């Protein structure tokens, strides 16, 4: 039986580390009986660059430790031709005043391209842009217009072509990983001895992911809480 594979973009690892929740990764990996992969670009963003910055040096060492222990493995067989093709397609889909917009970066595209190549179970991406690009053209255009405060034109043919590559891929966020960790009891030692202690814990960890980089709305947090506290 093939082992399950999950790829991580840079953002979710940063979110978990900064939220002091990275310790759930080894336990989730063991529970899943699979492999957690990052790409070389993601490794550079998580380890090599932060090691040059005193502010994030320890966080980089924490991720490096996960790599050394095999909790995170670096997937080096990147389908670079496909990555370049997808980046070119994505970054010519939206325009402002007839000028194309670079909306997708190499690291996240490496992750989804490698996930396609390996038939991975999921890709963990916290940043909203790529997820909306794949899931919702209308919302993606609205996000870009809000971000740049300008009318954005969309090539719908390219948008649909890009999205069609990823129909088989499940995209999750760190907030969903934390929700799973809560559901299977990995966070139980943090439940305070007060009334509604479970709700207090769940609220704390979900908001921690939001404040540390995960693109999740307050409404989504409330929906997750309602589901898990039933």
CSV table of C-alpha atoms in Angstrom, one decimal:
chain,number,residue,atom,x,y,z
A,1,UNK,CA,0.0,0.0,0.0
A,2,UNK,CA,1.4,3.4,-1.1
A,3,UNK,CA,2.2,5.8,1.7
A,4,UNK,CA,0.2,9.0,1.8
A,5,UNK,CA,2.0,12.2,0.8
A,6,UNK,CA,1.3,15.8,1.9
A,7,UNK,CA,3.2,18.8,0.6
A,8,UNK,CA,3.7,22.0,2.6
A,9,UNK,CA,4.1,25.5,1.3
A,10,UNK,CA,6.2,27.9,3.3
A,11,UNK,CA,3.3,29.8,5.0
A,12,UNK,CA,1.7,26.9,7.0
A,13,UNK,CA,5.1,25.9,8.6
A,14,UNK,CA,5.7,29.5,9.6
A,15,UNK,CA,2.2,29.7,11.0
A,16,UNK,CA,2.6,26.6,13.1
A,17,UNK,CA,6.1,27.5,14.3
A,18,UNK,CA,5.1,31.1,15.3
A,19,UNK,CA,2.0,29.8,17.0
A,20,UNK,CA,4.0,27.3,19.0
A,21,UNK,CA,2.0,24.5,17.4
A,22,UNK,CA,4.7,22.9,15.3
A,23,UNK,CA,5.0,20.0,17.7
A,24,UNK,CA,1.8,18.6,16.2
A,25,UNK,CA,3.6,17.7,13.0
A,26,UNK,CA,5.4,14.6,14.1
A,27,UNK,CA,2.2,13.3,15.8
A,28,UNK,CA,0.0,14.0,12.7
A,29,UNK,CA,2.6,12.4,10.5
A,30,UNK,CA,2.6,9.3,12.7
A,31,UNK,CA,-1.2,9.2,12.7
A,32,UNK,CA,-1.4,9.6,9.0
A,33,UNK,CA,1.3,6.9,8.3
A,34,UNK,CA,2.6,9.0,5.5
A,35,UNK,CA,5.2,11.5,4.4
A,36,UNK,CA,5.4,15.3,4.8
A,37,UNK,CA,7.3,17.0,2.0
A,38,UNK,CA,8.6,20.5,1.3
A,39,UNK,CA,10.4,21.6,-1.9
A,40,UNK,CA,13.9,23.2,-2.2
A,41,UNK,CA,12.4,26.7,-2.6
A,42,UNK,CA,10.4,26.2,0.6
A,43,UNK,CA,13.4,24.9,2.4
A,44,UNK,CA,15.3,28.1,1.4
A,45,UNK,CA,12.5,30.3,2.6
A,46,UNK,CA,12.1,28.4,5.9
A,47,UNK,CA,15.8,27.7,6.8
A,48,UNK,CA,18.5,29.3,4.7
A,49,UNK,CA,17.1,32.9,4.6
A,50,UNK,CA,15.9,33.0,8.2
A,51,UNK,CA,19.3,31.8,9.5
A,52,UNK,CA,20.7,35.1,8.3
A,53,UNK,CA,18.2,37.0,10.4
A,54,UNK,CA,18.6,37.1,14.2
A,55,UNK,CA,14.9,37.6,14.7
A,56,UNK,CA,13.9,34.3,13.0
A,57,UNK,CA,17.1,32.3,13.6
A,58,UNK,CA,15.7,30.0,16.2
A,59,UNK,CA,12.5,29.3,14.2
A,60,UNK,CA,14.8,28.3,11.3
A,61,UNK,CA,16.7,25.9,13.5
A,62,UNK,CA,13.4,24.4,14.6
A,63,UNK,CA,12.4,23.6,11.0
A,64,UNK,CA,16.0,22.4,10.3
A,65,UNK,CA,15.6,20.0,13.2
A,66,UNK,CA,12.3,18.6,11.7
A,67,UNK,CA,14.2,18.1,8.4
A,68,UNK,CA,17.1,16.4,10.1
A,69,UNK,CA,14.7,14.1,11.9
A,70,UNK,CA,12.8,13.2,8.8
A,71,UNK,CA,9.5,14.8,10.0
A,72,UNK,CA,9.8,17.0,6.9
A,73,UNK,CA,11.5,15.7,3.8
A,74,UNK,CA,12.9,17.8,1.0
A,75,UNK,CA,11.4,16.6,-2.3
A,76,UNK,CA,14.1,17.5,-4.9
A,77,UNK,CA,12.7,15.9,-8.1
A,78,UNK,CA,10.8,19.1,-9.0
A,79,UNK,CA,9.1,19.0,-12.5
A,80,UNK,CA,10.7,22.4,-13.3
A,81,UNK,CA,9.2,22.5,-16.8
A,82,UNK,CA,5.7,22.2,-15.5
A,83,UNK,CA,6.5,24.8,-12.7
A,84,UNK,CA,7.7,27.3,-15.3
A,85,UNK,CA,4.7,26.6,-17.5
A,86,UNK,CA,2.2,27.1,-14.7
A,87,UNK,CA,3.9,30.3,-13.4
A,88,UNK,CA,3.8,31.7,-16.9
A,89,UNK,CA,0.1,30.8,-17.3
A,90,UNK,CA,-0.8,32.2,-13.9
A,91,UNK,CA,1.1,35.4,-14.2
A,92,UNK,CA,-0.4,36.3,-17.6
A,93,UNK,CA,-4.0,35.7,-16.4
A,94,UNK,CA,-4.6,39.0,-14.7
A,95,UNK,CA,-3.8,42.5,-15.9
A,96,UNK,CA,-4.0,46.1,-14.7
A,97,UNK,CA,-4.0,48.7,-17.5
A,98,UNK,CA,-2.9,45.9,-19.9
A,99,UNK,CA,0.1,45.1,-17.8
A,100,UNK,CA,0.4,41.5,-16.5
A,101,UNK,CA,0.6,40.8,-12.7
A,102,UNK,CA,2.9,38.4,-11.0
A,103,UNK,CA,0.5,36.8,-8.6
A,104,UNK,CA,2.1,33.4,-8.0
A,105,UNK,CA,5.6,32.7,-6.6
A,106,UNK,CA,7.9,29.8,-7.4
A,107,UNK,CA,7.8,28.2,-4.0
A,108,UNK,CA,4.1,27.7,-3.9
A,109,UNK,CA,4.0,26.6,-7.5
A,110,UNK,CA,6.8,24.1,-6.8
A,111,UNK,CA,4.6,22.6,-4.1
A,112,UNK,CA,1.5,22.1,-6.2
A,113,UNK,CA,3.4,20.9,-9.2
A,114,UNK,CA,5.3,18.3,-7.1
A,115,UNK,CA,2.0,17.3,-5.5
A,116,UNK,CA,0.5,16.7,-9.0
A,117,UNK,CA,3.6,14.7,-10.0
A,118,UNK,CA,3.4,12.4,-6.9
A,119,UNK,CA,-0.4,12.2,-6.7
A,120,UNK,CA,-0.3,13.7,-3.2
A,121,UNK,CA,-3.2,13.6,-0.8
A,122,UNK,CA,-3.1,17.3,-0.3
A,123,UNK,CA,-1.1,20.5,-0.4
A,124,UNK,CA,-1.1,22.8,2.7
A,125,UNK,CA,-1.2,26.4,1.7
A,126,UNK,CA,-2.1,29.3,4.0
A,127,UNK,CA,-1.8,32.2,1.5
A,128,UNK,CA,-5.2,33.0,-0.1
A,129,UNK,CA,-4.0,33.9,-3.6
A,130,UNK,CA,-3.2,30.4,-5.0
A,131,UNK,CA,-6.2,28.8,-3.3
A,132,UNK,CA,-8.6,31.3,-4.8
A,133,UNK,CA,-6.9,31.1,-8.2
A,134,UNK,CA,-7.7,27.3,-8.2
A,135,UNK,CA,-11.1,27.5,-6.5
A,136,UNK,CA,-12.8,30.7,-7.4
A,137,UNK,CA,-12.1,33.1,-10.3
A,138,UNK,CA,-14.6,35.7,-9.1
A,139,UNK,CA,-13.1,35.8,-5.6
A,140,UNK,CA,-9.6,35.9,-6.9
A,141,UNK,CA,-10.3,39.0,-9.1
A,142,UNK,CA,-12.0,40.7,-6.1
A,143,UNK,CA,-9.0,40.0,-3.9
A,144,UNK,CA,-6.6,41.5,-6.4
A,145,UNK,CA,-8.8,44.6,-6.9
A,146,UNK,CA,-9.0,45.0,-3.1
A,147,UNK,CA,-5.2,44.5,-2.7
A,148,UNK,CA,-4.2,46.9,-5.5
A,149,UNK,CA,-7.1,49.3,-5.3
A,150,UNK,CA,-7.5,49.2,-9.1
A,151,UNK,CA,-9.7,47.5,-11.7
A,152,UNK,CA,-8.3,44.1,-12.6
A,153,UNK,CA,-9.0,42.3,-15.9
A,154,UNK,CA,-9.1,38.5,-16.1
A,155,UNK,CA,-8.4,36.2,-19.0
A,156,UNK,CA,-11.1,33.6,-18.2
A,157,UNK,CA,-9.8,31.1,-20.7
A,158,UNK,CA,-6.4,31.1,-18.9
A,159,UNK,CA,-8.0,31.1,-15.5
A,160,UNK,CA,-10.1,27.9,-16.4
A,161,UNK,CA,-7.0,26.3,-18.0
A,162,UNK,CA,-5.0,26.9,-14.8
A,163,UNK,CA,-7.7,25.7,-12.5
A,164,UNK,CA,-8.2,22.5,-14.6
A,165,UNK,CA,-4.7,21.2,-13.7
A,166,UNK,CA,-5.6,21.1,-10.0
A,167,UNK,CA,-9.0,19.4,-9.9
A,168,UNK,CA,-7.6,16.3,-8.3
A,169,UNK,CA,-5.7,18.2,-5.5
A,170,UNK,CA,-7.0,18.9,-2.1
A,171,UNK,CA,-5.8,22.2,-0.7
A,172,UNK,CA,-5.8,22.7,3.1
A,173,UNK,CA,-4.6,25.3,5.5
A,174,UNK,CA,-2.7,25.2,8.8
A,175,UNK,CA,-6.0,26.0,10.5
A,176,UNK,CA,-7.4,22.7,9.2
A,177,UNK,CA,-4.4,20.8,10.5
A,178,UNK,CA,-4.8,22.4,13.9
A,179,UNK,CA,-8.5,21.4,13.8
A,180,UNK,CA,-7.6,17.8,13.2
A,181,UNK,CA,-5.0,17.9,16.0
A,182,UNK,CA,-7.7,19.2,18.3
A,183,UNK,CA,-10.2,16.6,17.2
A,184,UNK,CA,-7.9,13.7,17.8
A,185,UNK,CA,-6.8,15.0,21.2
A,186,UNK,CA,-3.2,16.2,20.5
A,187,UNK,CA,-4.0,19.5,22.3
A,188,UNK,CA,-5.8,18.1,25.3
A,189,UNK,CA,-3.0,18.9,27.7
A,190,UNK,CA,-3.7,22.6,27.1
A,191,UNK,CA,-7.4,22.5,28.1
A,192,UNK,CA,-7.8,24.8,31.1
A,193,UNK,CA,-9.7,23.7,34.2
A,194,UNK,CA,-12.5,26.2,33.7
A,195,UNK,CA,-16.0,26.1,32.4
A,196,UNK,CA,-16.0,25.7,28.6
A,197,UNK,CA,-12.3,24.9,28.8
A,198,UNK,CA,-12.4,23.1,25.4
A,199,UNK,CA,-13.9,26.1,23.7
A,200,UNK,CA,-11.3,28.4,25.3
A,201,UNK,CA,-8.5,26.2,23.9
A,202,UNK,CA,-10.0,25.8,20.5
A,203,UNK,CA,-10.6,29.6,20.2
A,204,UNK,CA,-7.0,30.3,21.3
A,205,UNK,CA,-5.4,28.0,18.7
A,206,UNK,CA,-7.6,28.9,15.8
A,207,UNK,CA,-7.0,32.6,16.4
A,208,UNK,CA,-3.3,31.9,16.8
A,209,UNK,CA,-3.1,30.5,13.3
A,210,UNK,CA,-4.9,33.6,11.9
A,211,UNK,CA,-2.7,36.1,13.7
A,212,UNK,CA,0.4,34.2,12.6
A,213,UNK,CA,-0.3,34.1,8.9
A,214,UNK,CA,-3.1,31.8,8.0
A,215,UNK,CA,-5.8,33.3,5.7
A,216,UNK,CA,-8.9,32.4,7.7
A,217,UNK,CA,-11.8,34.7,8.4
A,218,UNK,CA,-13.5,35.2,11.7
A,219,UNK,CA,-16.7,33.6,10.2
A,220,UNK,CA,-14.7,30.5,9.3
A,221,UNK,CA,-13.2,30.3,12.8
A,222,UNK,CA,-16.7,30.4,14.3
A,223,UNK,CA,-17.9,27.7,11.8
A,224,UNK,CA,-15.0,25.4,12.8
A,225,UNK,CA,-15.7,25.9,16.5
A,226,UNK,CA,-19.4,25.1,16.0
A,227,UNK,CA,-18.4,21.9,14.1
A,228,UNK,CA,-15.8,20.7,16.6
A,229,UNK,CA,-17.7,21.6,19.8
A,230,UNK,CA,-20.9,19.7,18.9
